[in-house]
PDB file of C-alpha atoms in Angstrom:
ATOM      1  CA  MET A   1     -28.674  27.204 103.664  1.00  0.00           C
ATOM      2  CA  HIS A   2     -27.614  24.820 100.916  1.00  0.00           C
ATOM      3  CA  SER A   3     -30.236  23.747  98.436  1.00  0.00           C
ATOM      4  CA  SER A   4     -31.462  20.180  98.040  1.00  0.00           C
ATOM      5  CA  THR A   5     -28.922  19.768  95.241  1.00  0.00           C
ATOM      6  CA  LEU A   6     -25.945  20.203  97.539  1.00  0.00           C
ATOM      7  CA  LYS A   7     -27.603  18.296 100.361  1.00  0.00           C
ATOM      8  CA  ALA A   8     -28.032  15.277  98.101  1.00  0.00           C
ATOM      9  CA  ILE A   9     -24.313  15.298  97.314  1.00  0.00           C
ATOM     10  CA  GLU A  10     -23.459  15.719 101.005  1.00  0.00           C
ATOM     11  CA  LYS A  11     -25.568  12.665 101.900  1.00  0.00           C
ATOM     12  CA  VAL A  12     -23.611  10.492  99.480  1.00  0.00           C
ATOM     13  CA  LEU A  13     -20.378  11.618 101.159  1.00  0.00           C
ATOM     14  CA  LYS A  14     -21.590  11.227 104.742  1.00  0.00           C
ATOM     15  CA  ALA A  15     -19.315   9.118 106.935  1.00  0.00           C
ATOM     16  CA  GLU A  16     -20.607   5.655 107.830  1.00  0.00           C
ATOM     17  CA  GLY A  17     -19.620   5.350 111.457  1.00  0.00           C
ATOM     18  CA  LYS A  18     -16.103   6.777 111.558  1.00  0.00           C
ATOM     19  CA  VAL A  19     -15.292   5.813 107.983  1.00  0.00           C
ATOM     20  CA  LYS A  20     -15.370   8.554 105.354  1.00  0.00           C
ATOM     21  CA  PRO A  21     -15.392   7.633 101.666  1.00  0.00           C
ATOM     22  CA  SER A  22     -12.170   8.025  99.693  1.00  0.00           C
ATOM     23  CA  PHE A  23     -13.933  10.069  96.998  1.00  0.00           C
ATOM     24  CA  ASP A  24     -15.118  13.678  97.120  1.00  0.00           C
ATOM     25  CA  GLU A  25     -17.780  15.989  95.692  1.00  0.00           C
ATOM     26  CA  TYR A  26     -16.055  16.004  92.317  1.00  0.00           C
ATOM     27  CA  CYS A  27     -16.386  12.232  91.970  1.00  0.00           C
ATOM     28  CA  VAL A  28     -20.074  12.277  92.905  1.00  0.00           C
ATOM     29  CA  LEU A  29     -20.841  15.102  90.494  1.00  0.00           C
ATOM     30  CA  LYS A  30     -18.738  13.567  87.714  1.00  0.00           C
ATOM     31  CA  ALA A  31     -20.455  10.192  88.134  1.00  0.00           C
ATOM     32  CA  LEU A  32     -23.939  11.708  87.997  1.00  0.00           C
ATOM     33  CA  MET A  33     -23.124  13.851  84.964  1.00  0.00           C
ATOM     34  CA  THR A  34     -21.521  10.871  83.201  1.00  0.00           C
ATOM     35  CA  LEU A  35     -24.636   8.767  83.714  1.00  0.00           C
ATOM     36  CA  TYR A  36     -26.830  11.665  82.589  1.00  0.00           C
ATOM     37  CA  GLU A  37     -24.952  11.857  79.292  1.00  0.00           C
ATOM     38  CA  GLU A  38     -24.044   8.234  78.620  1.00  0.00           C
ATOM     39  CA  GLU A  39     -26.244   5.853  80.642  1.00  0.00           C
ATOM     40  CA  PRO A  40     -26.255   2.978  81.134  1.00  0.00           C
ATOM     41  CA  VAL A  41     -22.617   2.732  82.236  1.00  0.00           C
ATOM     42  CA  GLY A  42     -20.987  -0.387  83.652  1.00  0.00           C
ATOM     43  CA  ARG A  43     -18.945  -0.321  86.851  1.00  0.00           C
ATOM     44  CA  LEU A  44     -15.600  -0.874  85.125  1.00  0.00           C
ATOM     45  CA  LEU A  45     -16.206   1.881  82.578  1.00  0.00           C
ATOM     46  CA  LEU A  46     -17.350   4.259  85.311  1.00  0.00           C
ATOM     47  CA  SER A  47     -14.216   3.403  87.279  1.00  0.00           C
ATOM     48  CA  ARG A  48     -12.046   4.333  84.291  1.00  0.00           C
ATOM     49  CA  LYS A  49     -13.918   7.553  83.639  1.00  0.00           C
ATOM     50  CA  LEU A  50     -13.600   8.624  87.270  1.00  0.00           C
ATOM     51  CA  LYS A  51     -10.005   7.332  87.490  1.00  0.00           C
ATOM     52  CA  MET A  52     -10.975   5.568  90.703  1.00  0.00           C
ATOM     53  CA  GLY A  53     -10.178   2.079  91.934  1.00  0.00           C
ATOM     54  CA  GLU A  54     -12.829  -0.609  91.600  1.00  0.00           C
ATOM     55  CA  ALA A  55     -13.428  -0.814  95.356  1.00  0.00           C
ATOM     56  CA  ALA A  56     -14.030   2.942  95.640  1.00  0.00           C
ATOM     57  CA  THR A  57     -16.281   2.849  92.575  1.00  0.00           C
ATOM     58  CA  ARG A  58     -18.341   0.024  94.086  1.00  0.00           C
ATOM     59  CA  THR A  59     -18.728   2.087  97.262  1.00  0.00           C
ATOM     60  CA  LEU A  60     -19.789   5.147  95.276  1.00  0.00           C
ATOM     61  CA  ILE A  61     -22.351   3.129  93.316  1.00  0.00           C
ATOM     62  CA  ARG A  62     -23.709   1.606  96.527  1.00  0.00           C
ATOM     63  CA  ARG A  63     -24.074   5.025  98.149  1.00  0.00           C
ATOM     64  CA  LEU A  64     -25.716   6.588  95.079  1.00  0.00           C
ATOM     65  CA  ARG A  65     -28.113   3.659  94.970  1.00  0.00           C
ATOM     66  CA  LYS A  66     -28.836   3.943  98.703  1.00  0.00           C
ATOM     67  CA  GLU A  67     -29.780   7.607  98.242  1.00  0.00           C
ATOM     68  CA  GLY A  68     -32.123   6.658  95.418  1.00  0.00           C
ATOM     69  CA  LEU A  69     -30.161   8.538  92.760  1.00  0.00           C
ATOM     70  CA  ILE A  70     -29.279   5.570  90.556  1.00  0.00           C
ATOM     71  CA  ALA A  71     -30.443   2.057  89.780  1.00  0.00           C
ATOM     72  CA  VAL A  72     -28.286  -0.865  88.708  1.00  0.00           C
ATOM     73  CA  ASP A  73     -29.098  -3.452  86.071  1.00  0.00           C
ATOM     74  CA  SER A  74     -27.045  -6.651  86.239  1.00  0.00           C
ATOM     75  CA  ILE A  75     -26.560  -6.603  82.468  1.00  0.00           C
ATOM     76  CA  GLY A  76     -26.740  -2.965  81.366  1.00  0.00           C
ATOM     77  CA  GLY A  77     -25.012  -1.322  84.310  1.00  0.00           C
ATOM     78  CA  CYS A  78     -25.824   1.876  86.201  1.00  0.00           C
ATOM     79  CA  PHE A  79     -28.426   4.425  85.189  1.00  0.00           C
ATOM     80  CA  LEU A  80     -30.066   7.419  86.828  1.00  0.00           C
ATOM     81  CA  SER A  81     -33.328   7.007  88.692  1.00  0.00           C
ATOM     82  CA  ASP A  82     -36.068   9.586  88.263  1.00  0.00           C
ATOM     83  CA  ALA A  83     -34.720  11.355  91.360  1.00  0.00           C
ATOM     84  CA  GLY A  84     -31.208  11.246  89.905  1.00  0.00           C
ATOM     85  CA  LYS A  85     -32.386  12.688  86.609  1.00  0.00           C
ATOM     86  CA  LYS A  86     -34.176  15.484  88.437  1.00  0.00           C
ATOM     87  CA  LEU A  87     -31.058  16.250  90.481  1.00  0.00           C
ATOM     88  CA  VAL A  88     -28.777  16.449  87.453  1.00  0.00           C
ATOM     89  CA  SER A  89     -31.392  18.426  85.538  1.00  0.00           C
ATOM     90  CA  ASN A  90     -31.406  20.971  88.379  1.00  0.00           C
ATOM     91  CA  ILE A  91     -27.611  21.126  88.271  1.00  0.00           C
ATOM     92  CA  ARG A  92     -27.636  21.664  84.514  1.00  0.00           C
ATOM     93  CA  LYS A  93     -30.076  24.551  84.884  1.00  0.00           C
ATOM     94  CA  VAL A  94     -27.301  26.327  86.791  1.00  0.00           C
ATOM     95  CA  VAL A  95     -24.173  24.821  85.235  1.00  0.00           C
ATOM     96  CA  LYS A  96     -25.208  25.142  81.602  1.00  0.00           C
ATOM     97  CA  GLU A  97     -22.138  23.762  79.839  1.00  0.00           C
ATOM     98  CA  VAL A  98     -18.831  22.217  80.912  1.00  0.00           C
ATOM     99  CA  LYS A  99     -16.085  21.824  78.316  1.00  0.00           C
ATOM    100  CA  VAL A 100     -12.376  21.127  78.146  1.00  0.00           C
ATOM    101  CA  PHE A 101     -10.122  23.382  76.082  1.00  0.00           C
ATOM    102  CA  GLN A 102      -6.556  22.703  75.000  1.00  0.00           C
ATOM    103  CA  LYS A 103      -3.797  25.292  75.181  1.00  0.00           C
ATOM    104  CA  ALA A 104      -3.860  25.943  71.422  1.00  0.00           C
ATOM    105  CA  GLN A 105      -7.591  26.769  71.509  1.00  0.00           C
ATOM    106  CA  LEU A 106      -7.129  29.425  74.181  1.00  0.00           C
ATOM    107  CA  GLY A 107      -4.301  31.312  72.496  1.00  0.00           C
ATOM    108  CA  SER A 108      -3.259  34.302  74.586  1.00  0.00           C
ATOM    109  CA  LEU A 109      -5.689  33.259  77.333  1.00  0.00           C
ATOM    110  CA  ALA A 110      -3.819  29.995  77.918  1.00  0.00           C
ATOM    111  CA  LEU A 111      -2.574  29.997  81.512  1.00  0.00           C
ATOM    112  CA  GLY A 112      -1.910  26.259  81.626  1.00  0.00           C
ATOM    113  CA  ASN A 113      -1.637  23.184  79.425  1.00  0.00           C
ATOM    114  CA  VAL A 114      -5.365  22.523  79.567  1.00  0.00           C
ATOM    115  CA  ALA A 115      -8.470  24.252  80.876  1.00  0.00           C
ATOM    116  CA  CYS A 116     -11.924  23.179  81.959  1.00  0.00           C
ATOM    117  CA  ALA A 117     -14.585  25.874  81.723  1.00  0.00           C
ATOM    118  CA  ALA A 118     -18.220  26.165  82.724  1.00  0.00           C
ATOM    119  CA  SER A 119     -20.972  28.646  81.945  1.00  0.00           C
ATOM    120  CA  ILE A 120     -23.060  29.535  84.987  1.00  0.00           C
ATOM    121  CA  ALA A 121     -26.629  30.713  84.381  1.00  0.00           C
ATOM    122  CA  CYS A 122     -27.146  34.196  85.857  1.00  0.00           C
ATOM    123  CA  GLY A 123     -23.759  33.780  87.526  1.00  0.00           C
ATOM    124  CA  CYS A 124     -23.113  37.520  87.615  1.00  0.00           C
ATOM    125  CA  LYS A 125     -25.591  37.642  90.506  1.00  0.00           C
ATOM    126  CA  LEU A 126     -22.787  36.246  92.671  1.00  0.00           C
ATOM    127  CA  PHE A 127     -21.252  39.708  92.693  1.00  0.00           C
ATOM    128  CA  GLU A 128     -24.481  41.132  94.097  1.00  0.00           C
ATOM    129  CA  ARG A 129     -23.894  38.840  97.089  1.00  0.00           C
ATOM    130  CA  GLY A 130     -20.573  40.505  97.817  1.00  0.00           C
ATOM    131  CA  LEU A 131     -18.252  38.039  96.103  1.00  0.00           C
ATOM    132  CA  ARG A 132     -15.385  39.503  94.108  1.00  0.00           C
ATOM    133  CA  VAL A 133     -13.659  38.267  90.975  1.00  0.00           C
ATOM    134  CA  PHE A 134     -10.473  37.382  92.812  1.00  0.00           C
ATOM    135  CA  ASP A 135     -12.517  35.464  95.415  1.00  0.00           C
ATOM    136  CA  LEU A 136     -13.754  33.165  92.663  1.00  0.00           C
ATOM    137  CA  ARG A 137     -10.292  32.826  91.117  1.00  0.00           C
ATOM    138  CA  ASP A 138      -8.821  31.938  94.503  1.00  0.00           C
ATOM    139  CA  GLU A 139     -11.454  29.246  95.009  1.00  0.00           C
ATOM    140  CA  VAL A 140     -10.421  27.442  91.836  1.00  0.00           C
ATOM    141  CA  VAL A 141      -6.756  27.573  92.869  1.00  0.00           C
ATOM    142  CA  ARG A 142      -7.640  26.357  96.367  1.00  0.00           C
ATOM    143  CA  PHE A 143      -9.114  23.221  94.848  1.00  0.00           C
ATOM    144  CA  GLY A 144      -6.059  22.418  92.739  1.00  0.00           C
ATOM    145  CA  GLY A 145      -6.137  24.718  89.717  1.00  0.00           C
ATOM    146  CA  LEU A 146      -2.963  26.431  88.566  1.00  0.00           C
ATOM    147  CA  ALA A 147      -4.876  29.577  87.637  1.00  0.00           C
ATOM    148  CA  ALA A 148      -8.371  30.755  86.766  1.00  0.00           C
ATOM    149  CA  LEU A 149     -10.204  33.341  84.706  1.00  0.00           C
ATOM    150  CA  ILE A 150     -13.622  34.789  85.449  1.00  0.00           C
ATOM    151  CA  VAL A 151     -15.519  36.056  82.405  1.00  0.00           C
ATOM    152  CA  LYS A 152     -18.749  38.064  82.554  1.00  0.00           C
ATOM    153  CA  ILE A 153     -21.360  38.329  79.823  1.00  0.00           C
ATOM    154  CA  GLU A 154     -22.499  41.949  79.732  1.00  0.00           C
ATOM    155  CA  HIS A 155     -24.349  43.765  76.937  1.00  0.00           C
ATOM    156  CA  GLY A 156     -24.021  40.668  74.788  1.00  0.00           C
ATOM    157  CA  GLU A 157     -20.234  40.578  75.034  1.00  0.00           C
ATOM    158  CA  ALA A 158     -17.775  38.454  76.977  1.00  0.00           C
ATOM    159  CA  ILE A 159     -15.602  40.688  79.129  1.00  0.00           C
ATOM    160  CA  LEU A 160     -12.628  39.866  81.312  1.00  0.00           C
ATOM    161  CA  PRO A 161     -12.261  41.899  84.523  1.00  0.00           C
ATOM    162  CA  ALA A 162      -8.627  42.397  85.510  1.00  0.00           C
ATOM    163  CA  ASN A 163      -6.756  43.809  88.477  1.00  0.00           C
ATOM    164  CA  GLY A 164      -6.990  47.537  89.072  1.00  0.00           C
ATOM    165  CA  GLY A 165     -10.447  47.834  87.596  1.00  0.00           C
ATOM    166  CA  GLN A 166      -9.257  47.213  84.043  1.00  0.00           C
ATOM    167  CA  VAL A 167     -11.637  45.331  81.746  1.00  0.00           C
ATOM    168  CA  PHE A 168     -10.737  43.486  78.534  1.00  0.00           C
ATOM    169  CA  SER A 169     -13.219  42.855  75.730  1.00  0.00           C
ATOM    170  CA  GLU A 170     -13.612  40.454  72.823  1.00  0.00           C
ATOM    171  CA  LYS A 171     -11.657  42.954  70.715  1.00  0.00           C
ATOM    172  CA  ASP A 172      -8.710  42.585  73.073  1.00  0.00           C
ATOM    173  CA  TYR A 173      -8.987  38.797  73.268  1.00  0.00           C
ATOM    174  CA  PRO A 174     -10.977  37.138  70.438  1.00  0.00           C
ATOM    175  CA  GLU A 175     -10.802  33.906  72.441  1.00  0.00           C
ATOM    176  CA  LEU A 176     -13.397  35.394  74.790  1.00  0.00           C
ATOM    177  CA  LYS A 177     -15.991  35.251  72.025  1.00  0.00           C
ATOM    178  CA  MET A 178     -15.038  31.634  71.350  1.00  0.00           C
ATOM    179  CA  LEU A 179     -15.604  30.755  75.017  1.00  0.00           C
ATOM    180  CA  LYS A 180     -18.967  32.544  75.016  1.00  0.00           C
ATOM    181  CA  THR A 181     -20.085  30.643  71.907  1.00  0.00           C
ATOM    182  CA  GLU A 182     -18.761  27.208  72.897  1.00  0.00           C
ATOM    183  CA  LEU A 183     -20.256  27.438  76.382  1.00  0.00           C
ATOM    184  CA  LYS A 184     -23.561  28.907  75.144  1.00  0.00           C
ATOM    185  CA  ALA A 185     -23.296  31.782  77.608  1.00  0.00           C
ATOM    186  CA  ASP A 186     -26.027  34.414  77.588  1.00  0.00           C
ATOM    187  CA  GLU A 187     -26.530  37.854  79.102  1.00  0.00           C
ATOM    188  CA  GLY A 188     -25.808  37.853  82.834  1.00  0.00           C
ATOM    189  CA  ASP A 189     -24.072  34.492  82.738  1.00  0.00           C
ATOM    190  CA  LEU A 190     -20.622  33.872  84.159  1.00  0.00           C
ATOM    191  CA  ILE A 191     -17.843  31.750  82.699  1.00  0.00           C
ATOM    192  CA  ILE A 192     -15.315  30.188  85.064  1.00  0.00           C
ATOM    193  CA  VAL A 193     -12.136  28.811  83.486  1.00  0.00           C
ATOM    194  CA  ALA A 194      -9.871  26.531  85.542  1.00  0.00           C
ATOM    195  CA  TYR A 195      -6.334  25.803  84.319  1.00  0.00           C
ATOM    196  CA  ALA A 196      -4.144  22.835  85.203  1.00  0.00           C
ATOM    197  CA  ASP A 197      -1.512  20.500  83.797  1.00  0.00           C
ATOM    198  CA  SER A 198      -4.050  17.767  83.067  1.00  0.00           C
ATOM    199  CA  GLU A 199      -7.687  17.554  82.013  1.00  0.00           C
ATOM    200  CA  GLU A 200      -8.613  15.685  85.192  1.00  0.00           C
ATOM    201  CA  ALA A 201      -6.971  18.263  87.481  1.00  0.00           C
ATOM    202  CA  ALA A 202      -8.639  21.170  85.668  1.00  0.00           C
ATOM    203  CA  GLU A 203     -12.061  19.530  85.776  1.00  0.00           C
ATOM    204  CA  LYS A 204     -11.643  18.563  89.426  1.00  0.00           C
ATOM    205  CA  ALA A 205     -10.634  22.097  90.446  1.00  0.00           C
ATOM    206  CA  LEU A 206     -13.607  23.567  88.592  1.00  0.00           C
ATOM    207  CA  LEU A 207     -16.309  21.174  89.794  1.00  0.00           C
ATOM    208  CA  ASN A 208     -15.102  21.156  93.397  1.00  0.00           C
ATOM    209  CA  ALA A 209     -15.060  24.957  93.381  1.00  0.00           C
ATOM    210  CA  LEU A 210     -18.652  24.932  92.129  1.00  0.00           C
ATOM    211  CA  VAL A 211     -20.010  22.716  94.898  1.00  0.00           C
ATOM    212  CA  LYS A 212     -17.576  23.162  97.813  1.00  0.00           C
ATOM    213  CA  GLY A 213     -16.436  26.774  97.743  1.00  0.00           C
ATOM    214  CA  LYS A 214     -18.002  30.213  97.775  1.00  0.00           C
ATOM    215  CA  VAL A 215     -19.228  29.639  94.226  1.00  0.00           C
ATOM    216  CA  SER A 216     -21.707  27.091  95.619  1.00  0.00           C
ATOM    217  CA  ALA A 217     -23.925  30.072  96.484  1.00  0.00           C
ATOM    218  CA  ILE A 218     -25.280  29.661  92.944  1.00  0.00           C
ATOM    219  CA  PHE A 219     -27.151  26.567  94.163  1.00  0.00           C
ATOM    220  CA  GLU A 220     -28.708  28.267  97.168  1.00  0.00           C
ATOM    221  CA  SER A 221     -32.433  28.686  97.229  1.00  0.00           C
TER     222      SER A 221
END
């Protein structure tokens, strides 16, 4: 059973009659997180940030408002309601940090031109539910990523599980420590890195994997 967090996103995307919105979970999540960090945000600016047309952005705003997640001021623009703030706060308790990294920053861990990575609080518990590392990697690729890395935080160190049971440490790849620090990952957390040719594609693959794929189990109650 999905938690109230995922149900709220699903309600925004629910078809009205036979008409489904042109946007997806990524757009809803991106809009909410943008407002959480930068509110108030006008419709045109939100449209640019989401790389969506104005008509689709108006529809998204209307649906978010209908679900009580945002309010709209005719002068200031869109801002989160108390319910919206609570929703995003709940998301951020699970998805601690989301950051974009360029190829040069990732050094020997660069599997694409750009990467978007997230630290997941207590994410290693996913493996107790029967999920495997390659399951999570495949999810990111399924949602448009070129490749993915799954990094565990164990005994205070970022480690990279590989095929055949091999495990690489921060000594093998110093970039792992950089990811751990930048994403503020703690013991038992999981780091998911999605690679793509563009920042938007990497972010979209990552966020959609978090809320649409097997990784969404992190939001289950």
